[in-house]
Amino acid sequence: MNTNETEALRQKEIMERLKVRISDISKELGRPLTYCSICFGCQMNAKDSEKLEGILETIGYVRTDSEDCDFLIMNTCTVRENANLRVYGRLGQLKKYKKNNPHMMIALCGCMMQESLVVEKIKESYRHVDIIFGTHNVFKLAELIETKLDTKGMVIDIWEGTSEIVEDLPSERKYDFKCGVNIMFGCNNFCTYCIVPYVRGRERSRRPEDIIKEIKELVADGVVEIMLLGQNVNSYGKNLEPKITFAQLLTQVEQIEGLKRIRFMTSHPKDLSDELIEVMAKSKKICRHLHLPFQAGSSRVLKDMNRCYTKEQYLELVDKIRTAMPDISLTTDIIVGFPTETEEDFKETLDVVRRVRYDSAFTFIYSKRTGTPAANMEYVSTDEEIKERFDKLLSEVQSIAKETCGRYEGTTQEVLVEGVNEQDPSLVTGRLSNNLLVHFPGTSDMIGRFMDVKLTEAKGFYYLGETV
Ligand code: SAH
Ligand code: SF4
Ligand code: F3S
């Protein structure tokens, strides 16, 4: 047994012990103990939260959406300043619940906790927090709870980094039919604006056999669609022995019987290979969607961002992808107001948006992150100028998306039904291969099934349809 297997076993033993203790407390109170899980940030965090929830369910906590609960866990994000502010706001509100419930525990984890200044601030100003841990030791939640039950004061356990990947612990799935699967952790790219490499550590790939085993188990359990997750999936496998490429991994995943759809996030343009385009174009299972963040249109700004490609290289890549897969849906991330961005540079961003015509784009105003190289750069534009650019970009992105998203109106497409429509329960909502949504008359027994749906009306960012 290797050290990671021993560690997984150790955690499972702790969970067994905790099960008994939680059940005793619950008997004493005459009610089940509840947990509430709050998650900010990206898909990677969402996946971590599923793991945390898996541990909490295993030891006997019952899920609730109410923050007035016995165990509240908040998985934080720090990619932009406003993500941080939301956490502090929420924390303040929790004090009142804790006052009324002596059994309540509050745990904080995730990317924000990897910043020492944040932890200092919480230690000083938010004494009602019980447990703090980071991104590298999510698998240890049970152990931290046990420590908290046995000691007074805040339990803090933050790891600077890790080379460990602990496999085979419980995970609570949000959907029965689709699931995210980590293929790698961390990031080595150090884009100059980005804090992720500092809070998620260096790139580590999971072994292909572990990934395949997990997906096979998921499929046996009813999952038909998976999303392979990593900050930069295109550099998967570079540090594995023997080496393997992301395209080769996809080819292996594709062979899993019963698996119907494969998605992945996120692709860095600098590492997107011809091999990957070829594998995607040939594949029956890989969805016709690629999220390909370009961040900025000006090659000079891209250089300052350390993105390692020019505007021309990005546009050539898009051409290559579209030639191989004319029906692909492209989406992207864009930052406005990077410190060195001038009005001329911004025009280059608009130019890329107009040329590529994305199905959708996430647009962000640059947010200064302490500790990153860009935090020391001088701003060449004012806040007003940046806000104006942002509004202009958003309206351009939206009007283009409205046109491009409608291009399948009148066609019949295969959709995976995800749920009953929240506004109108006579409708169900399904997802197309290209990631767009369609609402059509249906019933809850269709959830998790594939249906052929005629897209009768394009509504901008979604369709209305009917089964055929
Ligand atoms: N690994 C992914 C993205 C992770 S962060 C990738 O490289 O594509 C998600 C998005 O947040 C980024 O694509 C970027 O557009 C945005 N982002 C990251 N840091 C930011 C910052 N300091 N200010 C504003 N947006 C930022
Ligand atoms: Fe951040 Fe760049 Fe890594 Fe993406 S690739 S997580 S933007 S450093
Ligand atoms: Fe946020 Fe961490 Fe993801 S900073 S975007 S949750 S990797």
GROMACS .gro file of N, CA and C and ligand atoms in nm, residues 42 44 79-80 187 189 191 193-196 230-232 266-269 291-293 295 307 333-336 362 364-369 372, ligand 1:
model
  131
   42CYS      N    1  -1.498   2.837  -0.896
   42CYS     CA    2  -1.504   2.764  -1.022
   42CYS      C    3  -1.547   2.617  -1.002
   44MET      N    4  -1.369   2.363  -1.010
   44MET     CA    5  -1.275   2.290  -0.925
   44MET      C    6  -1.321   2.295  -0.779
   79VAL      N    7  -1.029   3.465  -0.662
   79VAL     CA    8  -0.977   3.502  -0.793
   79VAL      C    9  -0.994   3.652  -0.820
   80ARG      N   10  -1.101   3.710  -0.766
   80ARG     CA   11  -1.121   3.856  -0.773
   80ARG      C   12  -1.162   3.907  -0.636
  187CYS      N   13  -0.171   2.480  -1.102
  187CYS     CA   14  -0.141   2.547  -1.228
  187CYS      C   15   0.002   2.598  -1.226
  189ASN      N   16   0.117   2.810  -1.479
  189ASN     CA   17   0.130   2.912  -1.585
  189ASN      C   18   0.164   3.052  -1.536
  191CYS      N   19   0.001   3.335  -1.507
  191CYS     CA   20  -0.045   3.455  -1.577
  191CYS      C   21  -0.031   3.566  -1.473
  193TYR      N   22  -0.175   3.829  -1.375
  193TYR     CA   23  -0.287   3.884  -1.298
  193TYR      C   24  -0.344   3.782  -1.200
  194CYS      N   25  -0.303   3.656  -1.211
  194CYS     CA   26  -0.383   3.547  -1.152
  194CYS      C   27  -0.324   3.491  -1.023
  195ILE      N   28  -0.410   3.467  -0.927
  195ILE     CA   29  -0.366   3.418  -0.797
  195ILE      C   30  -0.374   3.265  -0.785
  196VAL      N   31  -0.441   3.204  -0.883
  196VAL     CA   32  -0.465   3.059  -0.874
  196VAL      C   33  -0.338   2.976  -0.850
  230GLY      N   34  -0.960   2.067  -1.485
  230GLY     CA   35  -0.822   2.109  -1.456
  230GLY      C   36  -0.809   2.255  -1.495
  231GLN      N   37  -0.715   2.328  -1.434
  231GLN     CA   38  -0.696   2.469  -1.471
  231GLN      C   39  -0.644   2.481  -1.614
  232ASN      N   40  -0.574   2.379  -1.659
  232ASN     CA   41  -0.519   2.382  -1.794
  232ASN      C   42  -0.509   2.238  -1.842
  266THR      N   43  -1.034   2.371  -1.814
  266THR     CA   44  -1.033   2.474  -1.913
  266THR      C   45  -0.914   2.452  -2.007
  267SER      N   46  -0.923   2.501  -2.128
  267SER     CA   47  -0.815   2.487  -2.224
  267SER      C   48  -0.733   2.614  -2.233
  268HIS      N   49  -0.604   2.603  -2.214
  268HIS     CA   50  -0.518   2.720  -2.238
  268HIS      C   51  -0.477   2.717  -2.385
  269PRO      N   52  -0.497   2.827  -2.456
  269PRO     CA   53  -0.467   2.827  -2.601
  269PRO      C   54  -0.323   2.786  -2.631
  291HIS      N   55  -1.421   2.582  -2.438
  291HIS     CA   56  -1.403   2.708  -2.365
  291HIS      C   57  -1.256   2.746  -2.378
  292LEU      N   58  -1.231   2.854  -2.450
  292LEU     CA   59  -1.094   2.890  -2.486
  292LEU      C   60  -1.065   3.036  -2.450
  293PRO      N   61  -1.032   3.059  -2.321
  293PRO     CA   62  -1.013   3.198  -2.275
  293PRO      C   63  -0.903   3.268  -2.355
  295GLN      N   64  -0.856   3.630  -2.290
  295GLN     CA   65  -0.820   3.732  -2.189
  295GLN      C   66  -0.802   3.872  -2.245
  307ARG      N   67   0.072   3.530  -2.116
  307ARG     CA   68  -0.018   3.428  -2.170
  307ARG      C   69   0.052   3.339  -2.273
  333ASP      N   70  -1.313   3.366  -2.181
  333ASP     CA   71  -1.303   3.461  -2.070
  333ASP      C   72  -1.223   3.582  -2.118
  334ILE      N   73  -1.267   3.701  -2.077
  334ILE     CA   74  -1.198   3.823  -2.118
  334ILE      C   75  -1.179   3.915  -1.997
  335ILE      N   76  -1.060   3.970  -1.986
  335ILE     CA   77  -1.034   4.068  -1.878
  335ILE      C   78  -1.023   4.208  -1.940
  336VAL      N   79  -1.093   4.302  -1.881
  336VAL     CA   80  -1.084   4.442  -1.925
  336VAL      C   81  -1.013   4.521  -1.816
  362PHE      N   82  -1.742   3.516  -2.067
  362PHE     CA   83  -1.739   3.574  -1.932
  362PHE      C   84  -1.646   3.694  -1.936
  364PHE      N   85  -1.467   4.012  -1.732
  364PHE     CA   86  -1.429   4.054  -1.597
  364PHE      C   87  -1.352   4.186  -1.602
  365ILE      N   88  -1.375   4.270  -1.502
  365ILE     CA   89  -1.287   4.386  -1.485
  365ILE      C   90  -1.167   4.337  -1.404
  366TYR      N   91  -1.049   4.373  -1.449
  366TYR     CA   92  -0.926   4.331  -1.380
  366TYR      C   93  -0.934   4.365  -1.231
  367SER      N   94  -0.897   4.270  -1.149
  367SER     CA   95  -0.897   4.290  -1.005
  367SER      C   96  -0.756   4.262  -0.954
  368LYS      N   97  -0.703   4.359  -0.882
  368LYS     CA   98  -0.563   4.348  -0.835
  368LYS      C   99  -0.551   4.243  -0.726
  369ARG      N  100  -0.463   4.145  -0.742
  369ARG     CA  101  -0.444   4.042  -0.641
  369ARG      C  102  -0.305   4.054  -0.580
  372THR      N  103   0.070   3.895  -0.682
  372THR     CA  104   0.090   3.862  -0.824
  372THR      C  105   0.174   3.972  -0.889
  469SAH     N1  106  -0.741   2.835  -1.565
  469SAH     C1  107  -0.837   2.903  -1.635
  469SAH     C2  108  -0.907   3.016  -1.563
  469SAH     C3  109  -0.915   3.023  -1.417
  469SAH     S1  110  -0.972   3.172  -1.347
  469SAH     C4  111  -0.770   2.960  -1.757
  469SAH     O1  112  -0.655   2.991  -1.757
  469SAH     O2  113  -0.838   2.977  -1.854
  469SAH     C5  114  -1.112   3.212  -1.446
  469SAH     C6  115  -1.103   3.344  -1.513
  469SAH     O3  116  -1.097   3.448  -1.418
  469SAH     C7  117  -0.981   3.366  -1.598
  469SAH     O4  118  -0.992   3.308  -1.724
  469SAH     C8  119  -0.972   3.515  -1.605
  469SAH     O5  120  -1.045   3.566  -1.714
  469SAH     C9  121  -1.037   3.560  -1.477
  469SAH     N2  122  -0.941   3.618  -1.383
  469SAH    C10  123  -0.836   3.557  -1.324
  469SAH     N3  124  -0.769   3.643  -1.245
  469SAH    C11  125  -0.831   3.764  -1.257
  469SAH    C12  126  -0.809   3.892  -1.201
  469SAH     N4  127  -0.708   3.917  -1.120
  469SAH     N5  128  -0.896   3.991  -1.234
  469SAH    C13  129  -1.000   3.968  -1.317
  469SAH     N6  130  -1.024   3.849  -1.373
  469SAH    C14  131  -0.942   3.747  -1.344
   0.00000   0.00000   0.00000
